[in-house]
Amino acid sequence: ASLYFRPAEYDKVSGLMNRSQQIMLKKQKENFGFTSANQKERINKDLMLPLQNIIDFAAQIVPLTNDTLIQQLSYDAALNLNGSLLDDARQIRNVVNKSGDTTLIRLYKDWLALKEAAVTMAREQKTDAQEKIENIEQQLAQRSIKIRSIQASNQVNWQQIRAKLAPDEVSIAFVRYNDPEVSYGALVIRQDYKYPRMLLLGSESHLIQIMTSVQASSELYGTARGTPIQDIVYGDSVYNFIWKPI
């Protein structure tokens, strides 16, 4: 992708990023139904760098050309980076309790008991317990089709988000990117948008300056609202950095 970026062949960059994301998410979906929570975390760590690369490329491309595909890919990448390990424990508990499968219920109770006991175990015991926990998690997933479905369906895309928005609602995914210093951006979607829009907000160093001034203002004026002038300066700083561009 970097080779195509230099001669400004941005459509080829986006195409490669699209293919890369499809392969990564397909592999994630294939594996998640039969893996434990720890194994899921390891898979996600392998996915984080390629997903972050998509956002980094987008931050370079969007100011130069209105590439709609890279902005769509970036929104989906942000969703995966921010929530790829969704909390599905409650859904799984409901499925188990309603299943009527005595073996499945017993496995689930053993899993809960072992996880609770592992918290206070010594390191050697905890390693052995973790192996047992992962083994039970795999048995649970393999025994119940519904649990496999829950574990494998945690992939959400920007079209699904847009479909749930009311006409007066907006969804914002905040992202970090390197340009070359760490900076922040926002991916915005509304019901009437044909694709997400990426907005570059500014550098982390600038944000730190703003937050430092906020802290100094708080220390000077305590928990009260303080003088109107100080409130205006603080409000304008945050507004100009985050909300005005959006």
mmCIF file of C-alpha atoms in Angstrom:
data_model
loop_
_atom_site.group_PDB
_atom_site.id
_atom_site.type_symbol
_atom_site.label_atom_id
_atom_site.label_comp_id
_atom_site.label_asym_id
_atom_site.label_seq_id
_atom_site.Cartn_x
_atom_site.Cartn_y
_atom_site.Cartn_z
ATOM 1 C CA ALA A 1 0.000 0.000 0.000
ATOM 2 C CA SER A 2 2.866 2.391 0.780
ATOM 3 C CA LEU A 3 4.278 1.861 -2.727
ATOM 4 C CA TYR A 4 1.012 3.043 -4.277
ATOM 5 C CA PHE A 5 0.745 5.991 -1.890
ATOM 6 C CA ARG A 6 3.885 7.706 -3.179
ATOM 7 C CA PRO A 7 2.648 8.073 -6.806
ATOM 8 C CA ALA A 8 -0.764 9.127 -5.433
ATOM 9 C CA GLU A 9 -2.590 6.020 -6.627
ATOM 10 C CA TYR A 10 -4.963 6.275 -3.690
ATOM 11 C CA ASP A 11 -7.645 4.018 -5.163
ATOM 12 C CA LYS A 12 -5.142 1.148 -5.169
ATOM 13 C CA VAL A 13 -4.226 1.884 -1.550
ATOM 14 C CA SER A 14 -7.907 1.738 -0.580
ATOM 15 C CA GLY A 15 -8.393 -1.457 -2.568
ATOM 16 C CA LEU A 16 -5.548 -3.188 -0.765
ATOM 17 C CA MET A 17 -6.777 -1.964 2.606
ATOM 18 C CA ASN A 18 -10.253 -3.264 1.774
ATOM 19 C CA ARG A 19 -8.916 -6.693 0.864
ATOM 20 C CA SER A 20 -6.758 -6.762 3.986
ATOM 21 C CA GLN A 21 -9.707 -5.936 6.235
ATOM 22 C CA GLN A 22 -11.919 -8.570 4.605
ATOM 23 C CA ILE A 23 -9.290 -11.261 5.193
ATOM 24 C CA MET A 24 -8.718 -10.213 8.811
ATOM 25 C CA LEU A 25 -12.404 -10.105 9.727
ATOM 26 C CA LYS A 26 -13.104 -13.386 7.970
ATOM 27 C CA LYS A 27 -10.350 -15.070 9.958
ATOM 28 C CA GLN A 28 -11.651 -13.474 13.152
ATOM 29 C CA LYS A 29 -15.176 -14.741 12.504
ATOM 30 C CA GLU A 30 -13.998 -18.265 11.633
ATOM 31 C CA ASN A 31 -11.972 -18.587 14.825
ATOM 32 C CA PHE A 32 -14.094 -16.798 17.411
ATOM 33 C CA GLY A 33 -16.844 -19.374 17.647
ATOM 34 C CA PHE A 34 -14.447 -22.015 18.954
ATOM 35 C CA THR A 35 -11.969 -20.005 21.004
ATOM 36 C CA SER A 36 -11.687 -18.969 24.624
ATOM 37 C CA ALA A 37 -11.653 -15.389 25.861
ATOM 38 C CA ASN A 38 -7.837 -15.405 26.181
ATOM 39 C CA GLN A 39 -7.417 -16.774 22.677
ATOM 40 C CA LYS A 40 -9.777 -14.072 21.386
ATOM 41 C CA GLU A 41 -7.562 -11.437 22.972
ATOM 42 C CA ARG A 42 -4.481 -12.879 21.264
ATOM 43 C CA ILE A 43 -6.241 -12.886 17.881
ATOM 44 C CA ASN A 44 -7.331 -9.290 18.375
ATOM 45 C CA LYS A 45 -3.790 -8.166 19.206
ATOM 46 C CA ASP A 46 -2.693 -9.552 15.833
ATOM 47 C CA LEU A 47 -5.500 -7.591 14.153
ATOM 48 C CA MET A 48 -4.879 -4.260 15.870
ATOM 49 C CA LEU A 49 -1.844 -3.147 13.848
ATOM 50 C CA PRO A 50 -3.400 -3.756 10.386
ATOM 51 C CA LEU A 51 -6.624 -2.044 11.495
ATOM 52 C CA GLN A 52 -4.658 0.933 12.830
ATOM 53 C CA ASN A 53 -2.771 1.074 9.514
ATOM 54 C CA ILE A 54 -6.082 1.614 7.702
ATOM 55 C CA ILE A 55 -6.849 4.643 9.886
ATOM 56 C CA ASP A 56 -3.299 5.997 9.485
ATOM 57 C CA PHE A 57 -3.532 5.757 5.688
ATOM 58 C CA ALA A 58 -6.966 7.375 5.719
ATOM 59 C CA ALA A 59 -5.673 10.357 7.697
ATOM 60 C CA GLN A 60 -3.094 10.941 4.951
ATOM 61 C CA ILE A 61 -5.411 10.322 1.995
ATOM 62 C CA VAL A 62 -8.604 12.149 3.027
ATOM 63 C CA PRO A 63 -7.081 15.677 3.052
ATOM 64 C CA LEU A 64 -5.796 15.049 -0.496
ATOM 65 C CA THR A 65 -8.786 13.363 -2.100
ATOM 66 C CA ASN A 66 -12.342 12.532 -1.065
ATOM 67 C CA ASP A 67 -11.773 8.777 -1.009
ATOM 68 C CA THR A 68 -15.078 7.329 0.188
ATOM 69 C CA LEU A 69 -13.886 3.725 0.486
ATOM 70 C CA ILE A 70 -11.005 4.459 2.869
ATOM 71 C CA GLN A 71 -13.389 6.416 5.118
ATOM 72 C CA GLN A 72 -15.810 3.468 5.218
ATOM 73 C CA LEU A 73 -12.963 1.084 6.019
ATOM 74 C CA SER A 74 -11.707 3.419 8.728
ATOM 75 C CA TYR A 75 -15.082 3.531 10.472
ATOM 76 C CA ASP A 76 -15.286 -0.281 10.498
ATOM 77 C CA ALA A 77 -11.667 -0.484 11.677
ATOM 78 C CA ALA A 78 -12.480 1.921 14.521
ATOM 79 C CA LEU A 79 -15.466 -0.188 15.541
ATOM 80 C CA ASN A 80 -13.268 -3.276 15.712
ATOM 81 C CA LEU A 81 -10.473 -1.496 17.575
ATOM 82 C CA ASN A 82 -12.886 -0.013 20.111
ATOM 83 C CA GLY A 83 -15.198 -2.981 20.643
ATOM 84 C CA SER A 84 -13.951 -6.198 19.086
ATOM 85 C CA LEU A 85 -14.225 -8.005 22.431
ATOM 86 C CA LEU A 86 -17.836 -7.220 23.252
ATOM 87 C CA ASP A 87 -19.281 -8.341 26.542
ATOM 88 C CA ASP A 88 -21.424 -11.310 25.521
ATOM 89 C CA ALA A 89 -21.496 -12.986 28.971
ATOM 90 C CA ARG A 90 -25.110 -12.004 29.700
ATOM 91 C CA GLN A 91 -26.343 -13.326 26.357
ATOM 92 C CA ILE A 92 -24.511 -16.616 26.873
ATOM 93 C CA ARG A 93 -25.945 -16.980 30.388
ATOM 94 C CA ASN A 94 -29.482 -16.517 29.052
ATOM 95 C CA VAL A 95 -28.932 -19.073 26.288
ATOM 96 C CA VAL A 96 -27.562 -21.635 28.754
ATOM 97 C CA ASN A 97 -30.352 -21.186 31.295
ATOM 98 C CA LYS A 98 -33.071 -21.512 28.642
ATOM 99 C CA SER A 99 -31.484 -24.446 26.821
ATOM 100 C CA GLY A 100 -32.757 -27.267 29.064
ATOM 101 C CA ASP A 101 -29.459 -29.030 28.309
ATOM 102 C CA THR A 102 -28.276 -30.380 31.677
ATOM 103 C CA THR A 103 -24.729 -31.024 30.429
ATOM 104 C CA LEU A 104 -24.464 -27.490 29.042
ATOM 105 C CA ILE A 105 -25.759 -26.010 32.311
ATOM 106 C CA ARG A 106 -23.299 -28.111 34.350
ATOM 107 C CA LEU A 107 -20.390 -27.024 32.145
ATOM 108 C CA TYR A 108 -21.433 -23.400 32.498
ATOM 109 C CA LYS A 109 -21.638 -23.646 36.307
ATOM 110 C CA ASP A 110 -18.214 -25.343 36.422
ATOM 111 C CA TRP A 111 -16.818 -22.553 34.233
ATOM 112 C CA LEU A 112 -18.177 -19.827 36.537
ATOM 113 C CA ALA A 113 -16.911 -21.571 39.680
ATOM 114 C CA LEU A 114 -13.446 -22.103 38.221
ATOM 115 C CA LYS A 115 -13.159 -18.490 37.057
ATOM 116 C CA GLU A 116 -14.146 -17.244 40.519
ATOM 117 C CA ALA A 117 -11.710 -19.586 42.283
ATOM 118 C CA ALA A 118 -8.834 -18.636 39.936
ATOM 119 C CA VAL A 119 -8.890 -15.064 41.211
ATOM 120 C CA THR A 120 -7.319 -16.036 44.555
ATOM 121 C CA MET A 121 -5.073 -18.867 43.306
ATOM 122 C CA ALA A 122 -1.285 -18.865 43.369
ATOM 123 C CA ARG A 123 0.484 -18.390 40.020
ATOM 124 C CA GLU A 124 1.160 -22.130 39.440
ATOM 125 C CA GLN A 125 -2.418 -23.076 40.284
ATOM 126 C CA LYS A 126 -3.775 -20.222 38.183
ATOM 127 C CA THR A 127 -1.946 -21.443 35.071
ATOM 128 C CA ASP A 128 -3.481 -24.905 35.449
ATOM 129 C CA ALA A 129 -6.915 -23.396 36.147
ATOM 130 C CA GLN A 130 -6.691 -21.171 33.069
ATOM 131 C CA GLU A 131 -6.111 -24.196 30.859
ATOM 132 C CA LYS A 132 -9.205 -25.842 32.348
ATOM 133 C CA ILE A 133 -11.236 -22.652 31.864
ATOM 134 C CA GLU A 134 -10.243 -22.445 28.194
ATOM 135 C CA ASN A 135 -11.097 -26.106 27.712
ATOM 136 C CA ILE A 136 -14.573 -25.604 29.207
ATOM 137 C CA GLU A 137 -15.131 -22.485 27.087
ATOM 138 C CA GLN A 138 -14.403 -24.498 23.962
ATOM 139 C CA GLN A 139 -16.775 -27.252 25.100
ATOM 140 C CA LEU A 140 -19.489 -24.661 25.727
ATOM 141 C CA ALA A 141 -19.041 -23.146 22.289
ATOM 142 C CA GLN A 142 -18.999 -26.517 20.541
ATOM 143 C CA ARG A 143 -22.064 -27.786 22.403
ATOM 144 C CA SER A 144 -24.349 -24.841 21.695
ATOM 145 C CA ILE A 145 -25.015 -23.437 18.205
ATOM 146 C CA LYS A 146 -26.543 -20.316 19.751
ATOM 147 C CA ILE A 147 -23.432 -19.633 21.824
ATOM 148 C CA ARG A 148 -21.249 -20.028 18.728
ATOM 149 C CA SER A 149 -23.536 -17.579 16.962
ATOM 150 C CA ILE A 150 -23.214 -15.025 19.775
ATOM 151 C CA GLN A 151 -19.431 -15.354 19.870
ATOM 152 C CA ALA A 152 -19.054 -15.027 16.102
ATOM 153 C CA SER A 153 -21.562 -12.214 15.504
ATOM 154 C CA ASN A 154 -19.816 -9.381 17.303
ATOM 155 C CA GLN A 155 -18.694 -7.792 14.035
ATOM 156 C CA VAL A 156 -20.548 -4.548 13.390
ATOM 157 C CA ASN A 157 -20.167 -2.292 10.360
ATOM 158 C CA TRP A 158 -20.999 1.325 9.639
ATOM 159 C CA GLN A 159 -24.107 0.425 7.589
ATOM 160 C CA GLN A 160 -25.631 -1.280 10.631
ATOM 161 C CA ILE A 161 -24.898 1.774 12.768
ATOM 162 C CA ARG A 162 -26.445 4.116 10.188
ATOM 163 C CA ALA A 163 -29.567 1.954 9.915
ATOM 164 C CA LYS A 164 -30.263 2.410 13.642
ATOM 165 C CA LEU A 165 -29.865 6.197 13.661
ATOM 166 C CA ALA A 166 -32.860 8.507 13.876
ATOM 167 C CA PRO A 167 -32.945 11.515 11.489
ATOM 168 C CA ASP A 168 -31.685 13.830 14.248
ATOM 169 C CA GLU A 169 -28.980 11.469 15.576
ATOM 170 C CA VAL A 170 -25.299 11.174 14.747
ATOM 171 C CA SER A 171 -22.708 8.494 15.506
ATOM 172 C CA ILE A 172 -19.109 9.547 16.127
ATOM 173 C CA ALA A 173 -16.124 7.197 16.352
ATOM 174 C CA PHE A 174 -13.024 8.933 17.702
ATOM 175 C CA VAL A 175 -9.697 7.567 16.451
ATOM 176 C CA ARG A 176 -5.964 8.060 16.931
ATOM 177 C CA TYR A 177 -3.522 8.201 14.034
ATOM 178 C CA ASN A 178 0.153 8.990 13.409
ATOM 179 C CA ASP A 179 0.915 12.009 11.199
ATOM 180 C CA PRO A 180 3.794 11.706 12.153
ATOM 181 C CA GLU A 181 2.994 12.580 15.784
ATOM 182 C CA VAL A 182 0.000 11.061 17.531
ATOM 183 C CA SER A 183 -3.145 12.929 16.504
ATOM 184 C CA TYR A 184 -6.911 12.527 16.810
ATOM 185 C CA GLY A 185 -9.749 12.373 14.350
ATOM 186 C CA ALA A 186 -13.466 11.656 14.230
ATOM 187 C CA LEU A 187 -15.469 9.447 11.888
ATOM 188 C CA VAL A 188 -19.001 10.781 11.632
ATOM 189 C CA ILE A 189 -22.127 9.081 10.280
ATOM 190 C CA ARG A 190 -25.705 10.340 10.013
ATOM 191 C CA GLN A 191 -28.794 8.669 8.648
ATOM 192 C CA ASP A 192 -28.605 10.721 5.439
ATOM 193 C CA TYR A 193 -24.851 10.193 4.851
ATOM 194 C CA LYS A 194 -23.928 7.891 1.977
ATOM 195 C CA TYR A 195 -20.682 7.003 3.767
ATOM 196 C CA PRO A 196 -18.833 7.947 6.995
ATOM 197 C CA ARG A 197 -16.849 11.171 6.911
ATOM 198 C CA MET A 198 -13.417 11.469 8.455
ATOM 199 C CA LEU A 199 -12.490 14.737 10.169
ATOM 200 C CA LEU A 200 -8.968 15.417 11.435
ATOM 201 C CA LEU A 201 -9.111 17.215 14.791
ATOM 202 C CA GLY A 202 -5.516 17.889 15.803
ATOM 203 C CA SER A 203 -2.427 16.633 17.561
ATOM 204 C CA GLU A 204 -2.228 15.002 20.971
ATOM 205 C CA SER A 205 0.239 17.688 22.089
ATOM 206 C CA HIS A 206 -2.367 20.365 21.358
ATOM 207 C CA LEU A 207 -4.986 18.458 23.319
ATOM 208 C CA ILE A 208 -2.585 18.106 26.252
ATOM 209 C CA GLN A 209 -2.103 21.874 26.247
ATOM 210 C CA ILE A 210 -5.862 22.352 26.414
ATOM 211 C CA MET A 211 -6.260 19.844 29.254
ATOM 212 C CA THR A 212 -3.354 21.406 31.144
ATOM 213 C CA SER A 213 -5.058 24.795 30.991
ATOM 214 C CA VAL A 214 -8.285 23.170 32.184
ATOM 215 C CA GLN A 215 -6.474 21.651 35.171
ATOM 216 C CA ALA A 216 -4.839 24.977 36.019
ATOM 217 C CA SER A 217 -8.211 26.697 35.830
ATOM 218 C CA SER A 218 -9.772 24.087 38.131
ATOM 219 C CA GLU A 219 -6.992 24.452 40.702
ATOM 220 C CA LEU A 220 -7.344 28.239 40.636
ATOM 221 C CA TYR A 221 -11.116 28.439 40.898
ATOM 222 C CA GLY A 222 -11.911 25.185 42.737
ATOM 223 C CA THR A 223 -15.120 23.322 42.061
ATOM 224 C CA ALA A 224 -17.161 26.464 41.543
ATOM 225 C CA ARG A 225 -17.880 27.728 38.069
ATOM 226 C CA GLY A 226 -15.251 30.445 38.363
ATOM 227 C CA THR A 227 -15.259 33.676 36.428
ATOM 228 C CA PRO A 228 -17.195 33.897 33.173
ATOM 229 C CA ILE A 229 -13.990 34.764 31.281
ATOM 230 C CA GLN A 230 -12.244 31.585 32.408
ATOM 231 C CA ASP A 231 -15.302 29.496 31.514
ATOM 232 C CA ILE A 232 -15.409 30.994 28.028
ATOM 233 C CA VAL A 233 -11.709 30.392 27.359
ATOM 234 C CA TYR A 234 -11.967 26.778 28.497
ATOM 235 C CA GLY A 235 -15.191 26.145 26.596
ATOM 236 C CA ASP A 236 -13.908 27.674 23.376
ATOM 237 C CA SER A 237 -10.701 25.599 23.527
ATOM 238 C CA VAL A 238 -12.522 22.282 23.814
ATOM 239 C CA TYR A 239 -15.183 23.357 21.344
ATOM 240 C CA ASN A 240 -12.656 24.454 18.719
ATOM 241 C CA PHE A 241 -10.607 21.272 19.054
ATOM 242 C CA ILE A 242 -13.410 18.682 19.071
ATOM 243 C CA TRP A 243 -16.885 19.914 18.281
ATOM 244 C CA LYS A 244 -16.455 22.775 15.827
ATOM 245 C CA PRO A 245 -14.860 20.555 13.110
ATOM 246 C CA ILE A 246 -17.612 17.970 13.597
#
